[in-house]
Amino acid sequence: MLSLHALRLFVVVAEELHFGRAAARLNMAQPPLSQQIRQLEQFLGTRLFTRTTRTVELTLAGRVLLERAAQLLADAQAAERAIRQVAEGKVGAIALGFTSSAAYRVLPRILANYRREFPEVETVLRELTTDIQLADLRSGKLDVAIVRADQKIAEPALESFELEREPMLLAMGREHPLVRFDAVPMRELDGLSMVGFSPRLSPYFRNLCSRVFLGAGVQPRIEQESVLPTMLALVEAGIGVALVPASAAEMRASQVAYRPIAPMKHTRAAPIEAILHCVWSHSCGNPAAHALVKMLRGDHAPTA
């Protein structure tokens, strides 16, 4: 079989028409170069060069091979480059899942950085709840997922790391009495009309708020449950206040005020925070997915 290495040697000799200069250009001794050219001629069954003591010239067969060799080597280089790009995750496609709340701040930053670094990768986005994302990771429908979870995903088949955490803020109408506080005391939520998260569509935030209220010994009056954009519309309408992630604070900012929650006195309660994790499957064979995970590890260290 005609080897690419032999072709490369032949092309250099054909360009230089001098074995000494060709050997120097190839950083090798002249005798091995001459030997490999003779072996190539033996393989092809014809002479490629006419040699004299003073000159080296291409034969007709040599000129034909030179024309074809240039294209063969260019094709080989293009194939090698394409394979390397695939192996490095620079081309291809990736299925990225995310929770709706990640779209407010984290997802735009991820996509901007990723598309800048990997412009040739097609990104297929799927907005899903955490439970569906994890199921789709297991089945191979997703390559990488951005999920809400308080702790690292404890599954042998999945790997995860904390991507970002953000405080929860109290959202209220601009005229609400609690606007007077720089930080709203937790006791003020007891018996207060609130808009809560849907247990079906936003289970993570629903459970987070329930734990917070239970731990603080307060019992708000939940007037309505929904998803975040609708919740803020209800807050603006005066239906109640809502505990929401800080990344939502720019939504309806002209009609809705946002305040942090003051910690309970004489307690060691942890800050009220929502946490995002990046998750992927150990069995994922998509190089583009591994490139994304590597980028996220470096560019998105957890923030307090």
JSON list of N, CA, C and O in Angstrom, two decimals, residues 25-75:
[
{"chain": "A", "resi": 25, "resn": "ARG", "atom": "N", "xyz": [16.14, 19.32, 4.32]},
{"chain": "A", "resi": 25, "resn": "ARG", "atom": "CA", "xyz": [14.79, 19.86, 4.59]},
{"chain": "A", "resi": 25, "resn": "ARG", "atom": "C", "xyz": [13.96, 18.91, 5.44]},
{"chain": "A", "resi": 25, "resn": "ARG", "atom": "O", "xyz": [13.17, 19.35, 6.29]},
{"chain": "A", "resi": 26, "resn": "LEU", "atom": "N", "xyz": [14.23, 17.61, 5.22]},
{"chain": "A", "resi": 26, "resn": "LEU", "atom": "CA", "xyz": [13.48, 16.60, 5.98]},
{"chain": "A", "resi": 26, "resn": "LEU", "atom": "C", "xyz": [14.16, 16.25, 7.30]},
{"chain": "A", "resi": 26, "resn": "LEU", "atom": "O", "xyz": [13.64, 15.43, 8.06]},
{"chain": "A", "resi": 27, "resn": "ASN", "atom": "N", "xyz": [15.32, 16.85, 7.55]},
{"chain": "A", "resi": 27, "resn": "ASN", "atom": "CA", "xyz": [16.08, 16.61, 8.78]},
{"chain": "A", "resi": 27, "resn": "ASN", "atom": "C", "xyz": [16.45, 15.13, 8.91]},
{"chain": "A", "resi": 27, "resn": "ASN", "atom": "O", "xyz": [16.27, 14.50, 9.95]},
{"chain": "A", "resi": 28, "resn": "MET", "atom": "N", "xyz": [16.95, 14.56, 7.82]},
{"chain": "A", "resi": 28, "resn": "MET", "atom": "CA", "xyz": [17.38, 13.17, 7.83]},
{"chain": "A", "resi": 28, "resn": "MET", "atom": "C", "xyz": [18.61, 13.03, 6.95]},
{"chain": "A", "resi": 28, "resn": "MET", "atom": "O", "xyz": [18.97, 13.94, 6.19]},
{"chain": "A", "resi": 29, "resn": "ALA", "atom": "N", "xyz": [19.29, 11.91, 7.07]},
{"chain": "A", "resi": 29, "resn": "ALA", "atom": "CA", "xyz": [20.48, 11.66, 6.25]},
{"chain": "A", "resi": 29, "resn": "ALA", "atom": "C", "xyz": [20.07, 11.34, 4.82]},
{"chain": "A", "resi": 29, "resn": "ALA", "atom": "O", "xyz": [18.97, 10.84, 4.56]},
{"chain": "A", "resi": 30, "resn": "GLN", "atom": "N", "xyz": [21.01, 11.58, 3.88]},
{"chain": "A", "resi": 30, "resn": "GLN", "atom": "CA", "xyz": [20.68, 11.36, 2.48]},
{"chain": "A", "resi": 30, "resn": "GLN", "atom": "C", "xyz": [20.55, 9.87, 2.12]},
{"chain": "A", "resi": 30, "resn": "GLN", "atom": "O", "xyz": [19.63, 9.51, 1.38]},
{"chain": "A", "resi": 31, "resn": "PRO", "atom": "N", "xyz": [21.42, 8.97, 2.61]},
{"chain": "A", "resi": 31, "resn": "PRO", "atom": "CA", "xyz": [21.29, 7.56, 2.19]},
{"chain": "A", "resi": 31, "resn": "PRO", "atom": "C", "xyz": [19.93, 6.93, 2.52]},
{"chain": "A", "resi": 31, "resn": "PRO", "atom": "O", "xyz": [19.34, 6.28, 1.66]},
{"chain": "A", "resi": 32, "resn": "PRO", "atom": "N", "xyz": [19.38, 7.12, 3.75]},
{"chain": "A", "resi": 32, "resn": "PRO", "atom": "CA", "xyz": [18.05, 6.55, 4.01]},
{"chain": "A", "resi": 32, "resn": "PRO", "atom": "C", "xyz": [16.97, 7.14, 3.10]},
{"chain": "A", "resi": 32, "resn": "PRO", "atom": "O", "xyz": [16.04, 6.44, 2.71]},
{"chain": "A", "resi": 33, "resn": "LEU", "atom": "N", "xyz": [17.11, 8.43, 2.76]},
{"chain": "A", "resi": 33, "resn": "LEU", "atom": "CA", "xyz": [16.13, 9.05, 1.87]},
{"chain": "A", "resi": 33, "resn": "LEU", "atom": "C", "xyz": [16.19, 8.41, 0.49]},
{"chain": "A", "resi": 33, "resn": "LEU", "atom": "O", "xyz": [15.15, 8.06, -0.10]},
{"chain": "A", "resi": 34, "resn": "SER", "atom": "N", "xyz": [17.41, 8.25, -0.04]},
{"chain": "A", "resi": 34, "resn": "SER", "atom": "CA", "xyz": [17.57, 7.62, -1.35]},
{"chain": "A", "resi": 34, "resn": "SER", "atom": "C", "xyz": [17.03, 6.20, -1.35]},
{"chain": "A", "resi": 34, "resn": "SER", "atom": "O", "xyz": [16.37, 5.76, -2.31]},
{"chain": "A", "resi": 35, "resn": "GLN", "atom": "N", "xyz": [17.27, 5.49, -0.24]},
{"chain": "A", "resi": 35, "resn": "GLN", "atom": "CA", "xyz": [16.78, 4.11, -0.13]},
{"chain": "A", "resi": 35, "resn": "GLN", "atom": "C", "xyz": [15.25, 4.06, -0.15]},
{"chain": "A", "resi": 35, "resn": "GLN", "atom": "O", "xyz": [14.66, 3.21, -0.82]},
{"chain": "A", "resi": 36, "resn": "GLN", "atom": "N", "xyz": [14.60, 4.97, 0.56]},
{"chain": "A", "resi": 36, "resn": "GLN", "atom": "CA", "xyz": [13.14, 4.95, 0.61]},
{"chain": "A", "resi": 36, "resn": "GLN", "atom": "C", "xyz": [12.54, 5.35, -0.73]},
{"chain": "A", "resi": 36, "resn": "GLN", "atom": "O", "xyz": [11.48, 4.83, -1.12]},
{"chain": "A", "resi": 37, "resn": "ILE", "atom": "N", "xyz": [13.19, 6.23, -1.47]},
{"chain": "A", "resi": 37, "resn": "ILE", "atom": "CA", "xyz": [12.69, 6.57, -2.81]},
{"chain": "A", "resi": 37, "resn": "ILE", "atom": "C", "xyz": [12.83, 5.36, -3.73]},
{"chain": "A", "resi": 37, "resn": "ILE", "atom": "O", "xyz": [11.93, 5.06, -4.53]},
{"chain": "A", "resi": 38, "resn": "ARG", "atom": "N", "xyz": [13.93, 4.63, -3.63]},
{"chain": "A", "resi": 38, "resn": "ARG", "atom": "CA", "xyz": [14.09, 3.41, -4.44]},
{"chain": "A", "resi": 38, "resn": "ARG", "atom": "C", "xyz": [13.03, 2.38, -4.10]},
{"chain": "A", "resi": 38, "resn": "ARG", "atom": "O", "xyz": [12.48, 1.72, -4.98]},
{"chain": "A", "resi": 39, "resn": "GLN", "atom": "N", "xyz": [12.72, 2.24, -2.80]},
{"chain": "A", "resi": 39, "resn": "GLN", "atom": "CA", "xyz": [11.68, 1.29, -2.39]},
{"chain": "A", "resi": 39, "resn": "GLN", "atom": "C", "xyz": [10.32, 1.71, -2.95]},
{"chain": "A", "resi": 39, "resn": "GLN", "atom": "O", "xyz": [9.52, 0.86, -3.35]},
{"chain": "A", "resi": 40, "resn": "LEU", "atom": "N", "xyz": [10.06, 3.03, -2.99]},
{"chain": "A", "resi": 40, "resn": "LEU", "atom": "CA", "xyz": [8.81, 3.52, -3.56]},
{"chain": "A", "resi": 40, "resn": "LEU", "atom": "C", "xyz": [8.75, 3.20, -5.05]},
{"chain": "A", "resi": 40, "resn": "LEU", "atom": "O", "xyz": [7.71, 2.77, -5.57]},
{"chain": "A", "resi": 41, "resn": "GLU", "atom": "N", "xyz": [9.86, 3.38, -5.73]},
{"chain": "A", "resi": 41, "resn": "GLU", "atom": "CA", "xyz": [9.90, 3.07, -7.17]},
{"chain": "A", "resi": 41, "resn": "GLU", "atom": "C", "xyz": [9.69, 1.57, -7.39]},
{"chain": "A", "resi": 41, "resn": "GLU", "atom": "O", "xyz": [8.97, 1.16, -8.33]},
{"chain": "A", "resi": 42, "resn": "GLN", "atom": "N", "xyz": [10.28, 0.75, -6.54]},
{"chain": "A", "resi": 42, "resn": "GLN", "atom": "CA", "xyz": [10.08, -0.69, -6.66]},
{"chain": "A", "resi": 42, "resn": "GLN", "atom": "C", "xyz": [8.63, -1.08, -6.43]},
{"chain": "A", "resi": 42, "resn": "GLN", "atom": "O", "xyz": [8.08, -1.93, -7.13]},
{"chain": "A", "resi": 43, "resn": "PHE", "atom": "N", "xyz": [8.01, -0.43, -5.45]},
{"chain": "A", "resi": 43, "resn": "PHE", "atom": "CA", "xyz": [6.61, -0.72, -5.16]},
{"chain": "A", "resi": 43, "resn": "PHE", "atom": "C", "xyz": [5.72, -0.37, -6.36]},
{"chain": "A", "resi": 43, "resn": "PHE", "atom": "O", "xyz": [4.81, -1.11, -6.72]},
{"chain": "A", "resi": 44, "resn": "LEU", "atom": "N", "xyz": [6.00, 0.79, -6.98]},
{"chain": "A", "resi": 44, "resn": "LEU", "atom": "CA", "xyz": [5.19, 1.26, -8.11]},
{"chain": "A", "resi": 44, "resn": "LEU", "atom": "C", "xyz": [5.59, 0.60, -9.42]},
{"chain": "A", "resi": 44, "resn": "LEU", "atom": "O", "xyz": [4.84, 0.66, -10.41]},
{"chain": "A", "resi": 45, "resn": "GLY", "atom": "N", "xyz": [6.76, -0.01, -9.45]},
{"chain": "A", "resi": 45, "resn": "GLY", "atom": "CA", "xyz": [7.20, -0.69, -10.67]},
{"chain": "A", "resi": 45, "resn": "GLY", "atom": "C", "xyz": [7.66, 0.24, -11.76]},
{"chain": "A", "resi": 45, "resn": "GLY", "atom": "O", "xyz": [7.63, -0.14, -12.95]},
{"chain": "A", "resi": 46, "resn": "THR", "atom": "N", "xyz": [8.11, 1.41, -11.43]},
{"chain": "A", "resi": 46, "resn": "THR", "atom": "CA", "xyz": [8.58, 2.37, -12.42]},
{"chain": "A", "resi": 46, "resn": "THR", "atom": "C", "xyz": [9.50, 3.38, -11.76]},
{"chain": "A", "resi": 46, "resn": "THR", "atom": "O", "xyz": [9.42, 3.60, -10.54]},
{"chain": "A", "resi": 47, "resn": "ARG", "atom": "N", "xyz": [10.36, 4.00, -12.58]},
{"chain": "A", "resi": 47, "resn": "ARG", "atom": "CA", "xyz": [11.25, 5.02, -12.05]},
{"chain": "A", "resi": 47, "resn": "ARG", "atom": "C", "xyz": [10.51, 6.34, -11.95]},
{"chain": "A", "resi": 47, "resn": "ARG", "atom": "O", "xyz": [9.73, 6.71, -12.82]},
{"chain": "A", "resi": 48, "resn": "LEU", "atom": "N", "xyz": [10.76, 7.06, -10.89]},
{"chain": "A", "resi": 48, "resn": "LEU", "atom": "CA", "xyz": [10.14, 8.37, -10.66]},
{"chain": "A", "resi": 48, "resn": "LEU", "atom": "C", "xyz": [11.10, 9.51, -10.94]},
{"chain": "A", "resi": 48, "resn": "LEU", "atom": "O", "xyz": [10.66, 10.63, -11.21]},
{"chain": "A", "resi": 49, "resn": "PHE", "atom": "N", "xyz": [12.40, 9.22, -10.87]},
{"chain": "A", "resi": 49, "resn": "PHE", "atom": "CA", "xyz": [13.42, 10.24, -11.10]},
{"chain": "A", "resi": 49, "resn": "PHE", "atom": "C", "xyz": [14.46, 9.70, -12.08]},
{"chain": "A", "resi": 49, "resn": "PHE", "atom": "O", "xyz": [14.80, 8.51, -12.07]},
{"chain": "A", "resi": 50, "resn": "THR", "atom": "N", "xyz": [14.96, 10.60, -12.90]},
{"chain": "A", "resi": 50, "resn": "THR", "atom": "CA", "xyz": [16.14, 10.31, -13.71]},
{"chain": "A", "resi": 50, "resn": "THR", "atom": "C", "xyz": [17.32, 10.97, -13.03]},
{"chain": "A", "resi": 50, "resn": "THR", "atom": "O", "xyz": [17.34, 12.19, -12.82]},
{"chain": "A", "resi": 51, "resn": "ARG", "atom": "N", "xyz": [18.30, 10.15, -12.62]},
{"chain": "A", "resi": 51, "resn": "ARG", "atom": "CA", "xyz": [19.42, 10.64, -11.85]},
{"chain": "A", "resi": 51, "resn": "ARG", "atom": "C", "xyz": [20.70, 10.62, -12.68]},
{"chain": "A", "resi": 51, "resn": "ARG", "atom": "O", "xyz": [20.98, 9.63, -13.38]},
{"chain": "A", "resi": 52, "resn": "THR", "atom": "N", "xyz": [21.44, 11.65, -12.59]},
{"chain": "A", "resi": 52, "resn": "THR", "atom": "CA", "xyz": [22.80, 11.67, -13.11]},
{"chain": "A", "resi": 52, "resn": "THR", "atom": "C", "xyz": [23.70, 12.16, -11.98]},
{"chain": "A", "resi": 52, "resn": "THR", "atom": "O", "xyz": [23.23, 12.46, -10.88]},
{"chain": "A", "resi": 53, "resn": "THR", "atom": "N", "xyz": [24.97, 12.26, -12.25]},
{"chain": "A", "resi": 53, "resn": "THR", "atom": "CA", "xyz": [25.88, 12.75, -11.20]},
{"chain": "A", "resi": 53, "resn": "THR", "atom": "C", "xyz": [25.66, 14.21, -10.90]},
{"chain": "A", "resi": 53, "resn": "THR", "atom": "O", "xyz": [26.08, 14.71, -9.85]},
{"chain": "A", "resi": 54, "resn": "ARG", "atom": "N", "xyz": [24.98, 14.93, -11.81]},
{"chain": "A", "resi": 54, "resn": "ARG", "atom": "CA", "xyz": [24.80, 16.35, -11.62]},
{"chain": "A", "resi": 54, "resn": "ARG", "atom": "C", "xyz": [23.35, 16.78, -11.45]},
{"chain": "A", "resi": 54, "resn": "ARG", "atom": "O", "xyz": [23.08, 17.82, -10.85]},
{"chain": "A", "resi": 55, "resn": "THR", "atom": "N", "xyz": [22.43, 16.01, -11.99]},
{"chain": "A", "resi": 55, "resn": "THR", "atom": "CA", "xyz": [21.02, 16.45, -12.00]},
{"chain": "A", "resi": 55, "resn": "THR", "atom": "C", "xyz": [20.09, 15.34, -11.54]},
{"chain": "A", "resi": 55, "resn": "THR", "atom": "O", "xyz": [20.42, 14.15, -11.61]},
{"chain": "A", "resi": 56, "resn": "VAL", "atom": "N", "xyz": [18.93, 15.78, -11.06]},
{"chain": "A", "resi": 56, "resn": "VAL", "atom": "CA", "xyz": [17.82, 14.89, -10.72]},
{"chain": "A", "resi": 56, "resn": "VAL", "atom": "C", "xyz": [16.59, 15.48, -11.39]},
{"chain": "A", "resi": 56, "resn": "VAL", "atom": "O", "xyz": [16.26, 16.65, -11.18]},
{"chain": "A", "resi": 57, "resn": "GLU", "atom": "N", "xyz": [15.91, 14.67, -12.20]},
{"chain": "A", "resi": 57, "resn": "GLU", "atom": "CA", "xyz": [14.72, 15.15, -12.90]},
{"chain": "A", "resi": 57, "resn": "GLU", "atom": "C", "xyz": [13.60, 14.14, -12.72]},
{"chain": "A", "resi": 57, "resn": "GLU", "atom": "O", "xyz": [13.82, 12.94, -12.57]},
{"chain": "A", "resi": 58, "resn": "LEU", "atom": "N", "xyz": [12.35, 14.67, -12.77]},
{"chain": "A", "resi": 58, "resn": "LEU", "atom": "CA", "xyz": [11.18, 13.79, -12.69]},
{"chain": "A", "resi": 58, "resn": "LEU", "atom": "C", "xyz": [10.95, 13.10, -14.03]},
{"chain": "A", "resi": 58, "resn": "LEU", "atom": "O", "xyz": [11.07, 13.72, -15.10]},
{"chain": "A", "resi": 59, "resn": "THR", "atom": "N", "xyz": [10.62, 11.82, -13.96]},
{"chain": "A", "resi": 59, "resn": "THR", "atom": "CA", "xyz": [10.14, 11.12, -15.14]},
{"chain": "A", "resi": 59, "resn": "THR", "atom": "C", "xyz": [8.68, 11.47, -15.38]},
{"chain": "A", "resi": 59, "resn": "THR", "atom": "O", "xyz": [8.06, 12.17, -14.57]},
{"chain": "A", "resi": 60, "resn": "LEU", "atom": "N", "xyz": [8.11, 10.99, -16.48]},
{"chain": "A", "resi": 60, "resn": "LEU", "atom": "CA", "xyz": [6.68, 11.23, -16.73]},
{"chain": "A", "resi": 60, "resn": "LEU", "atom": "C", "xyz": [5.84, 10.64, -15.60]},
{"chain": "A", "resi": 60, "resn": "LEU", "atom": "O", "xyz": [4.90, 11.27, -15.11]},
{"chain": "A", "resi": 61, "resn": "ALA", "atom": "N", "xyz": [6.20, 9.43, -15.15]},
{"chain": "A", "resi": 61, "resn": "ALA", "atom": "CA", "xyz": [5.48, 8.82, -14.03]},
{"chain": "A", "resi": 61, "resn": "ALA", "atom": "C", "xyz": [5.64, 9.66, -12.77]},
{"chain": "A", "resi": 61, "resn": "ALA", "atom": "O", "xyz": [4.70, 9.81, -11.98]},
{"chain": "A", "resi": 62, "resn": "GLY", "atom": "N", "xyz": [6.84, 10.23, -12.57]},
{"chain": "A", "resi": 62, "resn": "GLY", "atom": "CA", "xyz": [7.07, 11.07, -11.41]},
{"chain": "A", "resi": 62, "resn": "GLY", "atom": "C", "xyz": [6.22, 12.33, -11.44]},
{"chain": "A", "resi": 62, "resn": "GLY", "atom": "O", "xyz": [5.69, 12.75, -10.39]},
{"chain": "A", "resi": 63, "resn": "ARG", "atom": "N", "xyz": [6.06, 12.93, -12.64]},
{"chain": "A", "resi": 63, "resn": "ARG", "atom": "CA", "xyz": [5.23, 14.13, -12.74]},
{"chain": "A", "resi": 63, "resn": "ARG", "atom": "C", "xyz": [3.77, 13.82, -12.46]},
{"chain": "A", "resi": 63, "resn": "ARG", "atom": "O", "xyz": [3.06, 14.58, -11.78]},
{"chain": "A", "resi": 64, "resn": "VAL", "atom": "N", "xyz": [3.30, 12.67, -12.93]},
{"chain": "A", "resi": 64, "resn": "VAL", "atom": "CA", "xyz": [1.91, 12.26, -12.67]},
{"chain": "A", "resi": 64, "resn": "VAL", "atom": "C", "xyz": [1.71, 12.03, -11.17]},
{"chain": "A", "resi": 64, "resn": "VAL", "atom": "O", "xyz": [0.72, 12.47, -10.58]},
{"chain": "A", "resi": 65, "resn": "LEU", "atom": "N", "xyz": [2.68, 11.34, -10.54]},
{"chain": "A", "resi": 65, "resn": "LEU", "atom": "CA", "xyz": [2.56, 11.08, -9.10]},
{"chain": "A", "resi": 65, "resn": "LEU", "atom": "C", "xyz": [2.60, 12.37, -8.32]},
{"chain": "A", "resi": 65, "resn": "LEU", "atom": "O", "xyz": [1.87, 12.52, -7.31]},
{"chain": "A", "resi": 66, "resn": "LEU", "atom": "N", "xyz": [3.41, 13.33, -8.72]},
{"chain": "A", "resi": 66, "resn": "LEU", "atom": "CA", "xyz": [3.50, 14.60, -7.98]},
{"chain": "A", "resi": 66, "resn": "LEU", "atom": "C", "xyz": [2.15, 15.31, -7.99]},
{"chain": "A", "resi": 66, "resn": "LEU", "atom": "O", "xyz": [1.74, 15.86, -6.96]},
{"chain": "A", "resi": 67, "resn": "GLU", "atom": "N", "xyz": [1.48, 15.31, -9.13]},
{"chain": "A", "resi": 67, "resn": "GLU", "atom": "CA", "xyz": [0.16, 15.95, -9.20]},
{"chain": "A", "resi": 67, "resn": "GLU", "atom": "C", "xyz": [-0.83, 15.26, -8.25]},
{"chain": "A", "resi": 67, "resn": "GLU", "atom": "O", "xyz": [-1.57, 15.93, -7.53]},
{"chain": "A", "resi": 68, "resn": "ARG", "atom": "N", "xyz": [-0.82, 13.93, -8.30]},
{"chain": "A", "resi": 68, "resn": "ARG", "atom": "CA", "xyz": [-1.77, 13.19, -7.44]},
{"chain": "A", "resi": 68, "resn": "ARG", "atom": "C", "xyz": [-1.37, 13.24, -5.97]},
{"chain": "A", "resi": 68, "resn": "ARG", "atom": "O", "xyz": [-2.23, 13.29, -5.09]},
{"chain": "A", "resi": 69, "resn": "ALA", "atom": "N", "xyz": [-0.07, 13.23, -5.69]},
{"chain": "A", "resi": 69, "resn": "ALA", "atom": "CA", "xyz": [0.39, 13.20, -4.30]},
{"chain": "A", "resi": 69, "resn": "ALA", "atom": "C", "xyz": [0.00, 14.46, -3.56]},
{"chain": "A", "resi": 69, "resn": "ALA", "atom": "O", "xyz": [-0.38, 14.40, -2.37]},
{"chain": "A", "resi": 70, "resn": "ALA", "atom": "N", "xyz": [0.07, 15.60, -4.23]},
{"chain": "A", "resi": 70, "resn": "ALA", "atom": "CA", "xyz": [-0.30, 16.85, -3.56]},
{"chain": "A", "resi": 70, "resn": "ALA", "atom": "C", "xyz": [-1.74, 16.81, -3.07]},
{"chain": "A", "resi": 70, "resn": "ALA", "atom": "O", "xyz": [-2.05, 17.22, -1.95]},
{"chain": "A", "resi": 71, "resn": "GLN", "atom": "N", "xyz": [-2.65, 16.27, -3.92]},
{"chain": "A", "resi": 71, "resn": "GLN", "atom": "CA", "xyz": [-4.05, 16.18, -3.53]},
{"chain": "A", "resi": 71, "resn": "GLN", "atom": "C", "xyz": [-4.26, 15.14, -2.44]},
{"chain": "A", "resi": 71, "resn": "GLN", "atom": "O", "xyz": [-5.02, 15.36, -1.50]},
{"chain": "A", "resi": 72, "resn": "LEU", "atom": "N", "xyz": [-3.56, 14.01, -2.55]},
{"chain": "A", "resi": 72, "resn": "LEU", "atom": "CA", "xyz": [-3.68, 12.97, -1.53]},
{"chain": "A", "resi": 72, "resn": "LEU", "atom": "C", "xyz": [-3.23, 13.47, -0.17]},
{"chain": "A", "resi": 72, "resn": "LEU", "atom": "O", "xyz": [-3.88, 13.22, 0.85]},
{"chain": "A", "resi": 73, "resn": "LEU", "atom": "N", "xyz": [-2.12, 14.19, -0.15]},
{"chain": "A", "resi": 73, "resn": "LEU", "atom": "CA", "xyz": [-1.61, 14.71, 1.13]},
{"chain": "A", "resi": 73, "resn": "LEU", "atom": "C", "xyz": [-2.52, 15.79, 1.69]},
{"chain": "A", "resi": 73, "resn": "LEU", "atom": "O", "xyz": [-2.74, 15.86, 2.90]},
{"chain": "A", "resi": 74, "resn": "ALA", "atom": "N", "xyz": [-3.09, 16.63, 0.80]},
{"chain": "A", "resi": 74, "resn": "ALA", "atom": "CA", "xyz": [-4.03, 17.65, 1.27]},
{"chain": "A", "resi": 74, "resn": "ALA", "atom": "C", "xyz": [-5.27, 17.00, 1.86]},
{"chain": "A", "resi": 74, "resn": "ALA", "atom": "O", "xyz": [-5.79, 17.43, 2.90]},
{"chain": "A", "resi": 75, "resn": "ASP", "atom": "N", "xyz": [-5.77, 15.96, 1.19]},
{"chain": "A", "resi": 75, "resn": "ASP", "atom": "CA", "xyz": [-6.95, 15.24, 1.70]},
{"chain": "A", "resi": 75, "resn": "ASP", "atom": "C", "xyz": [-6.65, 14.58, 3.04]},
{"chain": "A", "resi": 75, "resn": "ASP", "atom": "O", "xyz": [-7.48, 14.59, 3.96]}
]
